[in-house]
PDB file of C-alpha atoms in Angstrom:
ATOM      1  CA  ALA S   1      -0.090  51.746  -5.673  1.00 52.00           C
ATOM      2  CA  TRP S   2       0.003  53.149  -2.142  1.00 56.00           C
ATOM      3  CA  LYS S   3      -3.608  54.303  -2.426  1.00 62.00           C
ATOM      4  CA  LEU S   4      -4.672  50.758  -3.302  1.00 67.00           C
ATOM      5  CA  GLU S   5      -2.637  49.413  -0.372  1.00 74.00           C
ATOM      6  CA  GLU S   6      -4.212  51.964   1.960  1.00 81.00           C
ATOM      7  CA  GLU S   7      -7.647  50.850   0.845  1.00 80.00           C
ATOM      8  CA  ARG S   8      -6.716  47.222   1.585  1.00 82.00           C
ATOM      9  CA  ILE S   9      -5.552  48.218   5.036  1.00 87.00           C
ATOM     10  CA  ASN S  10      -8.602  50.280   6.005  1.00 88.00           C
ATOM     11  CA  ASP S  11     -11.428  48.481   4.201  1.00 87.00           C
ATOM     12  CA  LEU S  12     -13.101  46.299   6.858  1.00 90.00           C
ATOM     13  CA  SER S  13     -14.780  44.200   4.173  1.00 88.00           C
ATOM     14  CA  GLN S  14     -11.402  42.895   2.932  1.00 88.00           C
ATOM     15  CA  ALA S  15      -9.067  40.638   4.905  1.00 92.00           C
ATOM     16  CA  TYR S  16      -5.355  41.474   4.871  1.00 94.00           C
ATOM     17  CA  GLU S  17      -3.024  38.494   4.550  1.00 96.00           C
ATOM     18  CA  PHE S  18       0.376  37.532   5.996  1.00 97.00           C
ATOM     19  CA  ASP S  19       2.442  34.410   5.418  1.00 97.00           C
ATOM     20  CA  THR S  20       3.047  33.735   9.137  1.00 98.00           C
ATOM     21  CA  VAL S  21       2.126  34.873  12.640  1.00 98.00           C
ATOM     22  CA  THR S  22       5.618  36.341  13.117  1.00 97.00           C
ATOM     23  CA  LEU S  23       5.219  38.565  10.063  1.00 97.00           C
ATOM     24  CA  MET S  24       1.784  39.665  11.236  1.00 97.00           C
ATOM     25  CA  LYS S  25       3.117  40.649  14.671  1.00 97.00           C
ATOM     26  CA  ALA S  26       6.153  42.433  13.245  1.00 96.00           C
ATOM     27  CA  SER S  27       4.264  44.457  10.650  1.00 95.00           C
ATOM     28  CA  THR S  28       4.276  48.231  11.193  1.00 94.00           C
ATOM     29  CA  LEU S  29       1.018  48.620   9.288  1.00 93.00           C
ATOM     30  CA  VAL S  30      -1.754  50.020  11.485  1.00 94.00           C
ATOM     31  CA  PHE S  31      -5.081  48.305  10.917  1.00 95.00           C
ATOM     32  CA  PRO S  32      -8.422  49.656  12.109  1.00 95.00           C
ATOM     33  CA  VAL S  33     -10.239  47.879  14.929  1.00 96.00           C
ATOM     34  CA  GLY S  34     -12.623  45.360  13.387  1.00 96.00           C
ATOM     35  CA  LYS S  35     -10.255  44.470  10.549  1.00 96.00           C
ATOM     36  CA  THR S  36      -9.760  40.796   9.697  1.00 96.00           C
ATOM     37  CA  LEU S  37      -6.240  39.428   9.198  1.00 97.00           C
ATOM     38  CA  ASN S  38      -5.442  36.039   7.681  1.00 97.00           C
ATOM     39  CA  THR S  39      -2.234  34.046   8.028  1.00 97.00           C
ATOM     40  CA  GLN S  40      -1.193  31.246   5.679  1.00 97.00           C
ATOM     41  CA  GLY S  41       0.710  29.418   8.422  1.00 97.00           C
ATOM     42  CA  TYR S  42       1.857  29.697  12.030  1.00 97.00           C
ATOM     43  CA  TYR S  43       5.636  29.235  11.802  1.00 97.00           C
ATOM     44  CA  ALA S  44       5.856  28.829   8.021  1.00 97.00           C
ATOM     45  CA  LYS S  45       3.509  29.340   5.104  1.00 96.00           C
ATOM     46  CA  GLY S  46       1.497  26.187   4.510  1.00 96.00           C
ATOM     47  CA  ASP S  47       2.322  24.509   7.866  1.00 94.00           C
ATOM     48  CA  GLN S  48      -1.384  23.857   8.674  1.00 92.00           C
ATOM     49  CA  GLY S  49      -1.425  26.761  11.136  1.00 95.00           C
ATOM     50  CA  ALA S  50      -3.312  29.087   8.797  1.00 96.00           C
ATOM     51  CA  ALA S  51      -5.852  31.138  10.742  1.00 97.00           C
ATOM     52  CA  LYS S  52      -8.136  34.142  10.848  1.00 97.00           C
ATOM     53  CA  TYR S  53      -7.784  36.976  13.381  1.00 98.00           C
ATOM     54  CA  LEU S  54      -9.917  39.957  14.346  1.00 97.00           C
ATOM     55  CA  ILE S  55      -8.261  43.238  15.365  1.00 97.00           C
ATOM     56  CA  VAL S  56      -9.418  44.602  18.736  1.00 98.00           C
ATOM     57  CA  GLU S  57      -8.220  47.377  21.019  1.00 97.00           C
ATOM     58  CA  PRO S  58      -5.432  46.573  23.536  1.00 97.00           C
ATOM     59  CA  GLN S  59      -6.436  43.801  25.926  1.00 97.00           C
ATOM     60  CA  ALA S  60      -4.943  40.753  27.614  1.00 96.00           C
ATOM     61  CA  PHE S  61      -3.437  38.238  25.181  1.00 96.00           C
ATOM     62  CA  ASP S  62      -1.822  34.832  25.575  1.00 93.00           C
ATOM     63  CA  GLY S  63       0.771  34.997  22.793  1.00 94.00           C
ATOM     64  CA  TYR S  64      -0.204  31.590  21.429  1.00 94.00           C
ATOM     65  CA  GLY S  65      -3.721  32.025  20.056  1.00 95.00           C
ATOM     66  CA  ASP S  66      -4.133  35.780  20.477  1.00 97.00           C
ATOM     67  CA  HIS S  67      -1.233  38.099  19.586  1.00 97.00           C
ATOM     68  CA  GLU S  68      -0.182  41.674  20.299  1.00 98.00           C
ATOM     69  CA  LEU S  69       0.549  43.749  17.198  1.00 97.00           C
ATOM     70  CA  SER S  70       3.263  46.394  16.843  1.00 96.00           C
ATOM     71  CA  ASN S  71       0.889  49.248  17.744  1.00 96.00           C
ATOM     72  CA  GLY S  72      -0.463  47.539  20.873  1.00 97.00           C
ATOM     73  CA  ASP S  73      -3.740  46.333  19.379  1.00 98.00           C
ATOM     74  CA  VAL S  74      -4.466  42.622  19.639  1.00 98.00           C
ATOM     75  CA  ALA S  75      -5.216  40.078  16.909  1.00 98.00           C
ATOM     76  CA  VAL S  76      -7.793  37.702  18.425  1.00 97.00           C
ATOM     77  CA  LEU S  77      -7.989  34.207  16.968  1.00 97.00           C
ATOM     78  CA  VAL S  78     -11.285  33.415  15.233  1.00 96.00           C
ATOM     79  CA  VAL S  79     -12.188  29.745  15.666  1.00 93.00           C
ATOM     80  CA  GLY S  80     -14.635  27.589  13.756  1.00 90.00           C
ATOM     81  CA  LYS S  81     -16.456  24.415  14.797  1.00 91.00           C
ATOM     82  CA  VAL S  82     -13.302  22.750  16.152  1.00 92.00           C
ATOM     83  CA  ILE S  83     -10.098  24.069  17.693  1.00 93.00           C
ATOM     84  CA  ASP S  84      -7.064  22.843  15.777  1.00 93.00           C
ATOM     85  CA  GLU S  85      -3.781  22.538  17.669  1.00 95.00           C
ATOM     86  CA  ALA S  86      -1.816  24.060  14.781  1.00 95.00           C
ATOM     87  CA  VAL S  87      -3.317  27.542  15.274  1.00 96.00           C
ATOM     88  CA  PHE S  88      -1.888  27.611  18.808  1.00 95.00           C
ATOM     89  CA  GLY S  89       1.615  26.857  17.590  1.00 95.00           C
ATOM     90  CA  LEU S  90       2.034  23.415  19.148  1.00 96.00           C
ATOM     91  CA  ILE S  91       5.323  21.789  18.130  1.00 96.00           C
ATOM     92  CA  GLY S  92       4.677  18.092  18.780  1.00 96.00           C
ATOM     93  CA  ASP S  93       8.216  16.904  18.047  1.00 96.00           C
ATOM     94  CA  GLY S  94       8.584  14.903  21.266  1.00 95.00           C
ATOM     95  CA  ILE S  95      11.373  17.234  22.426  1.00 95.00           C
ATOM     96  CA  VAL S  96       9.982  20.746  22.980  1.00 96.00           C
ATOM     97  CA  ASP S  97       7.726  21.230  26.012  1.00 96.00           C
ATOM     98  CA  ASP S  98       4.211  21.899  24.680  1.00 97.00           C
ATOM     99  CA  PHE S  99       2.538  22.094  28.104  1.00 95.00           C
ATOM    100  CA  ASN S 100       1.626  25.807  28.096  1.00 94.00           C
ATOM    101  CA  ARG S 101       0.172  25.629  24.601  1.00 95.00           C
ATOM    102  CA  LEU S 102      -1.744  22.436  25.391  1.00 95.00           C
ATOM    103  CA  GLN S 103      -3.201  23.921  28.573  1.00 94.00           C
ATOM    104  CA  LEU S 104      -4.277  27.048  26.734  1.00 93.00           C
ATOM    105  CA  LEU S 105      -5.846  24.893  24.024  1.00 93.00           C
ATOM    106  CA  LEU S 106      -7.795  22.979  26.682  1.00 92.00           C
ATOM    107  CA  ASP S 107      -8.914  26.207  28.391  1.00 89.00           C
ATOM    108  CA  LYS S 108     -10.116  27.707  25.114  1.00 90.00           C
ATOM    109  CA  ALA S 109     -11.991  24.516  24.207  1.00 89.00           C
ATOM    110  CA  GLN S 110     -13.808  24.586  27.543  1.00 88.00           C
ATOM    111  CA  GLU S 111     -14.637  28.259  27.203  1.00 86.00           C
ATOM    112  CA  LEU S 112     -16.134  27.823  23.743  1.00 87.00           C
ATOM    113  CA  ARG S 113     -17.428  24.266  24.280  1.00 88.00           C
ATOM    114  CA  LEU S 114     -15.701  23.097  21.119  1.00 92.00           C
ATOM    115  CA  PRO S 115     -13.749  19.882  20.419  1.00 95.00           C
ATOM    116  CA  ILE S 116      -9.952  19.833  20.219  1.00 95.00           C
ATOM    117  CA  GLU S 117      -8.339  18.404  17.088  1.00 96.00           C
ATOM    118  CA  LEU S 118      -4.788  17.037  17.507  1.00 97.00           C
ATOM    119  CA  ASP S 119      -2.349  15.981  14.779  1.00 97.00           C
ATOM    120  CA  GLY S 120      -1.976  12.216  14.672  1.00 97.00           C
ATOM    121  CA  THR S 121       1.625  12.431  13.472  1.00 97.00           C
ATOM    122  CA  LYS S 122       2.798  14.372  16.531  1.00 97.00           C
ATOM    123  CA  ASN S 123       4.146  13.586  20.001  1.00 97.00           C
ATOM    124  CA  TYR S 124       3.243  16.398  22.399  1.00 97.00           C
ATOM    125  CA  ARG S 125       5.686  16.471  25.303  1.00 96.00           C
ATOM    126  CA  GLN S 126       4.390  18.048  28.514  1.00 94.00           C
ATOM    127  CA  SER S 127       6.162  18.989  31.752  1.00 91.00           C
ATOM    128  CA  ASN S 128       2.999  19.085  33.854  1.00 91.00           C
ATOM    129  CA  THR S 129      -0.491  17.636  34.105  1.00 91.00           C
ATOM    130  CA  LEU S 130      -3.191  19.154  31.903  1.00 92.00           C
ATOM    131  CA  LYS S 131      -6.221  20.122  33.991  1.00 88.00           C
ATOM    132  CA  ASN S 132      -9.615  21.541  33.149  1.00 81.00           C
ATOM    133  CA  SER S 133      -9.782  25.060  34.573  1.00 64.00           C
ATOM    134  CA  GLU S 134     -13.506  24.890  35.311  1.00 63.00           C
ATOM    135  CA  GLU S 135     -15.693  22.123  36.634  1.00 64.00           C
ATOM    136  CA  ASN S 136     -18.773  20.917  34.806  1.00 59.00           C
ATOM    137  CA  LYS S 137     -17.457  21.747  31.355  1.00 70.00           C
ATOM    138  CA  LEU S 138     -17.667  19.635  28.214  1.00 79.00           C
ATOM    139  CA  ILE S 139     -14.284  18.388  26.988  1.00 87.00           C
ATOM    140  CA  THR S 140     -13.789  16.522  23.709  1.00 93.00           C
ATOM    141  CA  ILE S 141     -10.321  15.573  22.446  1.00 96.00           C
ATOM    142  CA  ARG S 142      -9.893  14.005  19.021  1.00 97.00           C
ATOM    143  CA  GLY S 143      -6.408  12.573  19.113  1.00 97.00           C
ATOM    144  CA  ASN S 144      -6.243  11.098  15.599  1.00 97.00           C
ATOM    145  CA  GLY S 145      -3.405   8.860  16.849  1.00 97.00           C
ATOM    146  CA  ALA S 146      -1.400  11.594  18.607  1.00 98.00           C
ATOM    147  CA  THR S 147       0.837  10.895  21.621  1.00 97.00           C
ATOM    148  CA  LEU S 148       0.910  12.818  24.905  1.00 97.00           C
ATOM    149  CA  THR S 149       4.200  12.298  26.774  1.00 95.00           C
ATOM    150  CA  ARG S 150       4.431  13.319  30.443  1.00 92.00           C
ATOM    151  CA  TYR S 151       7.874  14.112  31.846  1.00 88.00           C
ATOM    152  CA  GLY S 152       9.348  16.151  34.690  1.00 77.00           C
ATOM    153  CA  THR S 153       8.923  15.740  38.429  1.00 66.00           C
ATOM    154  CA  ASP S 154       5.811  15.586  40.540  1.00 60.00           C
ATOM    155  CA  ASP S 155       5.087  15.096  44.250  1.00 56.00           C
ATOM    156  CA  GLY S 156       1.920  13.172  43.538  1.00 65.00           C
ATOM    157  CA  THR S 157       0.384  11.357  40.605  1.00 70.00           C
ATOM    158  CA  ALA S 158       2.045  12.123  37.271  1.00 81.00           C
ATOM    159  CA  ALA S 159      -0.835  12.113  34.793  1.00 87.00           C
ATOM    160  CA  CYS S 160      -1.058  13.424  31.252  1.00 91.00           C
ATOM    161  CA  ILE S 161      -4.623  14.681  31.817  1.00 92.00           C
ATOM    162  CA  GLU S 162      -6.620  15.198  35.013  1.00 88.00           C
ATOM    163  CA  THR S 163     -10.262  16.167  34.662  1.00 85.00           C
ATOM    164  CA  ASN S 164     -13.366  16.605  36.785  1.00 78.00           C
ATOM    165  CA  SER S 165     -15.465  17.587  33.804  1.00 72.00           C
ATOM    166  CA  THR S 166     -19.040  16.320  33.775  1.00 72.00           C
ATOM    167  CA  ASP S 167     -18.641  15.220  30.143  1.00 83.00           C
ATOM    168  CA  PHE S 168     -15.267  13.974  28.955  1.00 87.00           C
ATOM    169  CA  THR S 169     -14.719  12.369  25.549  1.00 92.00           C
ATOM    170  CA  ALA S 170     -11.375  11.308  24.098  1.00 95.00           C
ATOM    171  CA  SER S 171     -10.496   9.144  21.126  1.00 97.00           C
ATOM    172  CA  ASN S 172      -7.417   7.793  19.359  1.00 98.00           C
ATOM    173  CA  LEU S 173      -4.863   8.941  21.948  1.00 97.00           C
ATOM    174  CA  PHE S 174      -1.650   7.320  23.150  1.00 97.00           C
ATOM    175  CA  PHE S 175      -0.260   8.214  26.590  1.00 95.00           C
ATOM    176  CA  THR S 176       3.251   7.602  27.825  1.00 92.00           C
ATOM    177  CA  CYS S 177       5.145   8.631  30.957  1.00 87.00           C
ATOM    178  CA  GLU S 178       8.907   8.969  31.108  1.00 82.00           C
ATOM    179  CA  LYS S 179      11.043   7.462  33.884  1.00 69.00           C
ATOM    180  CA  ASP S 180      11.196  10.568  36.076  1.00 61.00           C
ATOM    181  CA  PHE S 181       8.399   9.138  38.222  1.00 60.00           C
ATOM    182  CA  ASP S 182       7.725   6.073  40.333  1.00 63.00           C
ATOM    183  CA  VAL S 183       6.101   3.731  37.817  1.00 59.00           C
ATOM    184  CA  ASP S 184       3.205   3.124  40.215  1.00 69.00           C
ATOM    185  CA  MET S 185       2.363   6.852  40.249  1.00 78.00           C
ATOM    186  CA  ARG S 186       2.031   7.341  36.482  1.00 85.00           C
ATOM    187  CA  ALA S 187      -1.341   7.620  34.766  1.00 89.00           C
ATOM    188  CA  GLY S 188      -2.667   8.513  31.344  1.00 91.00           C
ATOM    189  CA  ILE S 189      -6.031  10.054  32.230  1.00 91.00           C
ATOM    190  CA  GLN S 190      -6.963  10.732  35.862  1.00 88.00           C
ATOM    191  CA  LEU S 191     -10.726  11.131  36.281  1.00 85.00           C
ATOM    192  CA  LYS S 192     -12.292  12.870  39.284  1.00 80.00           C
ATOM    193  CA  GLY S 193     -15.794  13.971  40.231  1.00 68.00           C
ATOM    194  CA  ARG S 194     -18.995  12.963  38.459  1.00 70.00           C
ATOM    195  CA  GLY S 195     -19.761  12.738  34.760  1.00 75.00           C
ATOM    196  CA  ASP S 196     -20.267  10.916  31.490  1.00 84.00           C
ATOM    197  CA  ILE S 197     -17.037   9.381  30.195  1.00 87.00           C
ATOM    198  CA  ASN S 198     -16.537   8.185  26.626  1.00 92.00           C
ATOM    199  CA  LEU S 199     -13.121   6.810  25.674  1.00 95.00           C
ATOM    200  CA  THR S 200     -12.344   5.106  22.362  1.00 97.00           C
ATOM    201  CA  ASN S 201      -9.035   3.689  21.114  1.00 97.00           C
ATOM    202  CA  ILE S 202      -6.974   4.752  24.126  1.00 97.00           C
ATOM    203  CA  ALA S 203      -3.539   3.258  24.766  1.00 96.00           C
ATOM    204  CA  GLY S 204      -0.711   3.816  27.213  1.00 94.00           C
ATOM    205  CA  ARG S 205       2.890   2.897  27.961  1.00 91.00           C
ATOM    206  CA  SER S 206       4.587   3.075  31.381  1.00 88.00           C
ATOM    207  CA  CYS S 207       1.317   4.037  33.079  1.00 88.00           C
ATOM    208  CA  GLY S 208       1.742   1.818  36.146  1.00 85.00           C
ATOM    209  CA  LEU S 209      -1.099   3.449  38.048  1.00 87.00           C
ATOM    210  CA  GLY S 210      -3.427   3.001  35.081  1.00 90.00           C
ATOM    211  CA  VAL S 211      -3.927   4.260  31.557  1.00 93.00           C
ATOM    212  CA  VAL S 212      -7.354   5.305  32.880  1.00 92.00           C
ATOM    213  CA  TYR S 213      -7.380   6.010  36.626  1.00 89.00           C
ATOM    214  CA  PHE S 214     -10.664   6.680  38.458  1.00 85.00           C
ATOM    215  CA  LYS S 215      -9.649   8.751  41.498  1.00 80.00           C
ATOM    216  CA  ASP S 216     -11.465   9.752  44.699  1.00 69.00           C
ATOM    217  CA  ALA S 217     -14.407   7.377  44.275  1.00 54.00           C
ATOM    218  CA  PHE S 218     -15.267   8.780  40.855  1.00 60.00           C
ATOM    219  CA  ARG S 219     -19.019   8.403  40.338  1.00 62.00           C
ATOM    220  CA  SER S 220     -19.944   8.288  36.687  1.00 60.00           C
ATOM    221  CA  MET S 221     -23.468   8.407  35.372  1.00 64.00           C
ATOM    222  CA  ARG S 222     -22.126   6.451  32.395  1.00 77.00           C
ATOM    223  CA  ALA S 223     -18.665   5.274  31.431  1.00 83.00           C
ATOM    224  CA  THR S 224     -18.077   3.825  27.976  1.00 90.00           C
ATOM    225  CA  ILE S 225     -14.569   2.606  27.183  1.00 93.00           C
ATOM    226  CA  VAL S 226     -13.883   0.916  23.851  1.00 95.00           C
ATOM    227  CA  ASN S 227     -10.515  -0.617  22.886  1.00 97.00           C
ATOM    228  CA  LEU S 228      -8.234   0.229  25.814  1.00 96.00           C
ATOM    229  CA  ARG S 229      -4.679  -1.048  25.215  1.00 94.00           C
ATOM    230  CA  THR S 230      -1.560  -1.202  27.367  1.00 93.00           C
ATOM    231  CA  GLU S 231       2.168  -1.512  26.640  1.00 88.00           C
ATOM    232  CA  GLY S 232       5.106  -2.077  28.984  1.00 81.00           C
ATOM    233  CA  ASN S 233       4.563  -1.601  32.816  1.00 80.00           C
ATOM    234  CA  SER S 234       1.022  -0.344  32.332  1.00 85.00           C
ATOM    235  CA  ARG S 235      -2.319  -1.187  33.862  1.00 87.00           C
ATOM    236  CA  GLY S 236      -5.507  -0.600  31.927  1.00 91.00           C
ATOM    237  CA  LEU S 237      -8.180   0.508  34.371  1.00 89.00           C
ATOM    238  CA  ALA S 238      -7.531   1.415  37.990  1.00 86.00           C
ATOM    239  CA  PHE S 239      -9.748   2.674  40.813  1.00 84.00           C
ATOM    240  CA  ASP S 240      -8.877   4.633  43.930  1.00 77.00           C
TER     241      ASP S 240
END
């Protein structure tokens, strides 16, 4: 039996499987570099966080998408044609702060030029403004009805997302800001720079500055906004 298990561990042509990320990280099994590991969930088996990882030698890791194993090697997340929020361990219960995971998700999407897929049943609470780490990068967010809730304190504009990307696309997203801020300084999406903007089915609550706020004389080659809705103390479009 052990010989068969040893073959499963060392055979690079076979993936080794764990129920969760926690079990993968805690395992004392030593896998060869180049081995593929599969998980059947992030926090629990079947929780939609199932993912594939590739074992590499020790390197920097974020602890959300890429994980350090017990022997110091790193399991690097293998992504497909979209980046799903579940494989980064986002909670989305409207209580836990998901900011760090959301920012990492945005950074990874920019790096790989892949769209982000959010869970429409979730409310992602964030203590800070999500920002694109690099200019002139494509950003696509498929909200599927998800909510981004901004809370905390801020000396300036409290926005859920601030971007100076040259191409920004978002759909089916709901933004809300809690009462920690002056209502006239709250925004859903704050757009800066120059680019093509495509927004579809965007809504916001308590975004007094604007659900969509064009800041610093934003110059867009093309801006297409379809079905922008407001609730409570919100403005739709606003310009600096």
